[in-house]
Amino acid sequence: MASGRGLTATSAGPESGQTGGEAASAGKEPRTARGRRTLRAILDAAAEEFGEKGFHEGSISGITRRAGVALGSFYTYFDSKDAVFRALVRDMSEQVREHVAPVLKDAPGQIAAERAALLAFIRFARAHKEIYRIIDEAEFVDPESFRLHYATTADRIAARLKAAAERGEVRKDVSEIHAWAIMGMNVFLGLRYSVWDEGMDPERIAEVVESLLAEGIGTKK
């Protein structure tokens, strides 16, 4: 496992509903349902291959073997190992967003929404531990994708905090700093309680964080 910066949630498989149609190399997007399923299988296999072996030890042949497709099928959609890795990081970011979005929509308020988002992420990361290694490696393999993953995640948090401030649900001075702080907290909680050890009840983790966001850690005066 890499040093310890993961997502804020992913590498879901077919159950996520994603086909990966926009993940292929430029000009190689699938045009049929069968092609989209093949691309999805390649992306899921790449997550397994890179998650287990890392980028440098992972191979295209290993990906196609896991996906159960011919080597030529890989090159139908991707130009290289670097290309599929970049696509995988983008795909993971999108799946994080899609996994968390429903719980945000159903939450009764913003603090409850952040609690629900963390809870969903902890559970997701427990099922997809490879995400941490892949995103960590992206810092060196594809720094642009690495930075974009975190920047877009923080932007989404900042946007929902701003909207909540306008509704009067959180303090009016919430900013990008608060968004990055929440994201960083979620990332490392996922590492500690999903990758390193699953002994802690996710509900308890979310409960503590909810209290922290609502009340802070200073003593009442």
GROMACS .gro file of C-alpha atoms in nm:
model
  221
    1MET     CA    1   0.000   0.000   0.000
    2ALA     CA    2   0.127   0.344  -0.082
    3SER     CA    3   0.191   0.618   0.167
    4GLY     CA    4  -0.162   0.713   0.244
    5ARG     CA    5  -0.358   0.961   0.043
    6GLY     CA    6  -0.656   0.805  -0.126
    7LEU     CA    7  -0.982   0.933  -0.249
    8THR     CA    8  -1.281   1.061  -0.093
    9ALA     CA    9  -1.437   0.719  -0.243
   10THR     CA   10  -1.409   0.435  -0.562
   11SER     CA   11  -1.314   0.181  -0.813
   12ALA     CA   12  -1.659   0.047  -0.832
   13GLY     CA   13  -1.734  -0.223  -1.080
   14PRO     CA   14  -2.028  -0.279  -1.311
   15GLU     CA   15  -2.270  -0.245  -1.024
   16SER     CA   16  -2.202   0.129  -1.024
   17GLY     CA   17  -2.387   0.168  -1.352
   18GLN     CA   18  -2.084   0.329  -1.513
   19THR     CA   19  -1.976   0.207  -1.853
   20GLY     CA   20  -1.664   0.419  -1.885
   21GLY     CA   21  -1.768   0.544  -2.228
   22GLU     CA   22  -1.584   0.874  -2.185
   23ALA     CA   23  -1.269   0.716  -2.039
   24ALA     CA   24  -1.115   0.581  -2.358
   25SER     CA   25  -0.827   0.752  -2.538
   26ALA     CA   26  -0.929   1.038  -2.766
   27GLY     CA   27  -1.103   0.911  -3.075
   28LYS     CA   28  -1.142   0.560  -2.936
   29GLU     CA   29  -1.470   0.595  -2.747
   30PRO     CA   30  -1.695   0.289  -2.783
   31ARG     CA   31  -1.999   0.329  -3.007
   32THR     CA   32  -2.199   0.024  -2.900
   33ALA     CA   33  -2.331  -0.117  -2.574
   34ARG     CA   34  -2.100  -0.414  -2.617
   35GLY     CA   35  -1.804  -0.182  -2.662
   36ARG     CA   36  -1.895   0.009  -2.348
   37ARG     CA   37  -1.914  -0.316  -2.152
   38THR     CA   38  -1.571  -0.418  -2.281
   39LEU     CA   39  -1.427  -0.081  -2.184
   40ARG     CA   40  -1.583  -0.113  -1.840
   41ALA     CA   41  -1.426  -0.457  -1.799
   42ILE     CA   42  -1.085  -0.319  -1.897
   43LEU     CA   43  -1.109  -0.034  -1.647
   44ASP     CA   44  -1.215  -0.265  -1.367
   45ALA     CA   45  -0.933  -0.505  -1.454
   46ALA     CA   46  -0.688  -0.215  -1.458
   47ALA     CA   47  -0.801  -0.120  -1.107
   48GLU     CA   48  -0.725  -0.475  -0.991
   49GLU     CA   49  -0.392  -0.494  -1.175
   50PHE     CA   50  -0.258  -0.157  -1.060
   51GLY     CA   51  -0.407  -0.193  -0.715
   52GLU     CA   52  -0.228  -0.525  -0.663
   53LYS     CA   53   0.100  -0.466  -0.847
   54GLY     CA   54   0.134  -0.090  -0.879
   55PHE     CA   55   0.172   0.100  -1.204
   56HIS     CA   56   0.528   0.001  -1.290
   57GLU     CA   57   0.486  -0.372  -1.223
   58GLY     CA   58   0.137  -0.387  -1.368
   59SER     CA   59   0.106  -0.474  -1.735
   60ILE     CA   60  -0.134  -0.450  -2.027
   61SER     CA   61  -0.130  -0.828  -2.064
   62GLY     CA   62  -0.221  -0.857  -1.696
   63ILE     CA   63  -0.513  -0.621  -1.749
   64THR     CA   64  -0.646  -0.807  -2.052
   65ARG     CA   65  -0.609  -1.140  -1.872
   66ARG     CA   66  -0.812  -1.015  -1.579
   67ALA     CA   67  -1.071  -0.860  -1.810
   68GLY     CA   68  -1.097  -1.174  -2.022
   69VAL     CA   69  -1.042  -0.984  -2.346
   70ALA     CA   70  -0.791  -1.007  -2.629
   71LEU     CA   71  -0.485  -0.782  -2.633
   72GLY     CA   72  -0.620  -0.614  -2.944
   73SER     CA   73  -0.931  -0.511  -2.753
   74PHE     CA   74  -0.715  -0.307  -2.518
   75TYR     CA   75  -0.568  -0.108  -2.806
   76THR     CA   76  -0.913  -0.056  -2.948
   77TYR     CA   77  -0.978   0.179  -2.655
   78PHE     CA   78  -0.639   0.282  -2.515
   79ASP     CA   79  -0.309   0.390  -2.666
   80SER     CA   80  -0.084   0.271  -2.383
   81LYS     CA   81  -0.053   0.167  -2.019
   82ASP     CA   82  -0.015   0.533  -1.926
   83ALA     CA   83  -0.340   0.612  -2.107
   84VAL     CA   84  -0.543   0.349  -1.923
   85PHE     CA   85  -0.396   0.461  -1.592
   86ARG     CA   86  -0.496   0.821  -1.657
   87ALA     CA   87  -0.841   0.706  -1.761
   88LEU     CA   88  -0.871   0.495  -1.448
   89VAL     CA   89  -0.795   0.789  -1.219
   90ARG     CA   90  -1.062   0.998  -1.393
   91ASP     CA   91  -1.305   0.708  -1.380
   92MET     CA   92  -1.247   0.658  -1.009
   93SER     CA   93  -1.309   1.025  -0.938
   94GLU     CA   94  -1.637   1.010  -1.125
   95GLN     CA   95  -1.746   0.698  -0.943
   96VAL     CA   96  -1.669   0.864  -0.610
   97ARG     CA   97  -1.898   1.148  -0.706
   98GLU     CA   98  -2.176   0.916  -0.820
   99HIS     CA   99  -2.149   0.703  -0.508
  100VAL     CA  100  -2.177   0.997  -0.270
  101ALA     CA  101  -2.431   1.211  -0.458
  102PRO     CA  102  -2.746   1.018  -0.357
  103VAL     CA  103  -2.676   1.037   0.017
  104LEU     CA  104  -2.608   1.409  -0.008
  105LYS     CA  105  -2.941   1.465  -0.180
  106ASP     CA  106  -3.136   1.274   0.083
  107ALA     CA  107  -2.974   1.434   0.391
  108PRO     CA  108  -3.193   1.673   0.599
  109GLY     CA  109  -2.919   1.937   0.639
  110GLN     CA  110  -2.556   2.009   0.551
  111ILE     CA  111  -2.395   1.868   0.865
  112ALA     CA  112  -2.602   1.553   0.819
  113ALA     CA  113  -2.501   1.549   0.453
  114GLU     CA  114  -2.130   1.558   0.537
  115ARG     CA  115  -2.184   1.279   0.788
  116ALA     CA  116  -2.365   1.070   0.528
  117ALA     CA  117  -2.094   1.137   0.270
  118LEU     CA  118  -1.820   1.019   0.504
  119LEU     CA  119  -2.020   0.712   0.603
  120ALA     CA  120  -2.072   0.621   0.238
  121PHE     CA  121  -1.705   0.673   0.166
  122ILE     CA  122  -1.582   0.460   0.455
  123ARG     CA  123  -1.803   0.172   0.342
  124PHE     CA  124  -1.700   0.218  -0.019
  125ALA     CA  125  -1.329   0.230   0.059
  126ARG     CA  126  -1.355  -0.093   0.258
  127ALA     CA  127  -1.478  -0.265  -0.056
  128HIS     CA  128  -1.224  -0.095  -0.284
  129LYS     CA  129  -0.897  -0.061  -0.095
  130GLU     CA  130  -0.694  -0.050  -0.416
  131ILE     CA  131  -0.807   0.306  -0.471
  132TYR     CA  132  -0.553   0.438  -0.223
  133ARG     CA  133  -0.255   0.283  -0.397
  134ILE     CA  134  -0.371   0.395  -0.740
  135ILE     CA  135  -0.440   0.756  -0.643
  136ASP     CA  136  -0.111   0.778  -0.451
  137GLU     CA  137   0.079   0.654  -0.755
  138ALA     CA  138  -0.094   0.907  -0.975
  139GLU     CA  139   0.106   1.178  -0.797
  140PHE     CA  140   0.416   1.047  -0.975
  141VAL     CA  141   0.272   0.873  -1.281
  142ASP     CA  142   0.030   1.148  -1.383
  143PRO     CA  143   0.055   1.454  -1.154
  144GLU     CA  144  -0.210   1.644  -1.349
  145SER     CA  145  -0.473   1.375  -1.289
  146PHE     CA  146  -0.365   1.349  -0.925
  147ARG     CA  147  -0.410   1.720  -0.868
  148LEU     CA  148  -0.733   1.736  -1.066
  149HIS     CA  149  -0.884   1.454  -0.862
  150TYR     CA  150  -0.839   1.639  -0.535
  151ALA     CA  151  -0.914   1.984  -0.676
  152THR     CA  152  -1.248   1.879  -0.823
  153THR     CA  153  -1.343   1.692  -0.508
  154ALA     CA  154  -1.266   1.998  -0.294
  155ASP     CA  155  -1.455   2.222  -0.537
  156ARG     CA  156  -1.766   2.006  -0.497
  157ILE     CA  157  -1.741   2.025  -0.118
  158ALA     CA  158  -1.684   2.402  -0.130
  159ALA     CA  159  -1.987   2.450  -0.353
  160ARG     CA  160  -2.219   2.259  -0.125
  161LEU     CA  161  -2.082   2.440   0.183
  162LYS     CA  162  -2.144   2.776   0.016
  163ALA     CA  163  -2.499   2.673  -0.071
  164ALA     CA  164  -2.553   2.559   0.287
  165ALA     CA  165  -2.422   2.892   0.417
  166GLU     CA  166  -2.673   3.074   0.199
  167ARG     CA  167  -2.946   2.856   0.350
  168GLY     CA  168  -2.824   2.942   0.699
  169GLU     CA  169  -2.722   2.583   0.781
  170VAL     CA  170  -2.350   2.650   0.838
  171ARG     CA  171  -2.138   2.954   0.925
  172LYS     CA  172  -2.131   3.227   0.664
  173ASP     CA  173  -1.752   3.242   0.635
  174VAL     CA  174  -1.704   2.888   0.504
  175SER     CA  175  -1.437   2.885   0.236
  176GLU     CA  176  -1.207   2.672   0.024
  177ILE     CA  177  -1.002   2.608   0.338
  178HIS     CA  178  -1.296   2.441   0.509
  179ALA     CA  179  -1.359   2.229   0.198
  180TRP     CA  180  -1.000   2.106   0.181
  181ALA     CA  181  -1.002   2.038   0.556
  182ILE     CA  182  -1.313   1.821   0.528
  183MET     CA  183  -1.174   1.638   0.227
  184GLY     CA  184  -0.840   1.576   0.398
  185MET     CA  185  -1.014   1.445   0.708
  186ASN     CA  186  -1.223   1.205   0.501
  187VAL     CA  187  -0.922   1.081   0.305
  188PHE     CA  188  -0.722   0.990   0.612
  189LEU     CA  189  -1.017   0.847   0.800
  190GLY     CA  190  -1.068   0.620   0.501
  191LEU     CA  191  -0.704   0.517   0.513
  192ARG     CA  192  -0.708   0.448   0.887
  193TYR     CA  193  -1.047   0.279   0.915
  194SER     CA  194  -1.091   0.118   0.574
  195VAL     CA  195  -0.745   0.022   0.452
  196TRP     CA  196  -0.540  -0.029   0.766
  197ASP     CA  197  -0.813  -0.164   0.993
  198GLU     CA  198  -1.187  -0.223   0.967
  199GLY     CA  199  -1.245  -0.274   1.338
  200MET     CA  200  -1.423   0.055   1.398
  201ASP     CA  201  -1.797   0.078   1.327
  202PRO     CA  202  -1.844   0.323   1.036
  203GLU     CA  203  -2.147   0.471   1.210
  204ARG     CA  204  -1.930   0.561   1.508
  205ILE     CA  205  -1.672   0.730   1.286
  206ALA     CA  206  -1.940   0.932   1.112
  207GLU     CA  207  -2.099   1.024   1.445
  208VAL     CA  208  -1.771   1.166   1.581
  209VAL     CA  209  -1.709   1.367   1.265
  210GLU     CA  210  -2.065   1.500   1.265
  211SER     CA  211  -2.012   1.627   1.619
  212LEU     CA  212  -1.677   1.778   1.522
  213LEU     CA  213  -1.829   1.967   1.230
  214ALA     CA  214  -2.129   2.084   1.431
  215GLU     CA  215  -1.952   2.181   1.753
  216GLY     CA  216  -1.577   2.202   1.695
  217ILE     CA  217  -1.330   2.078   1.955
  218GLY     CA  218  -1.295   2.385   2.177
  219THR     CA  219  -1.444   2.390   2.526
  220LYS     CA  220  -1.768   2.577   2.579
  221LYS     CA  221  -1.730   2.911   2.757
   0.00000   0.00000   0.00000
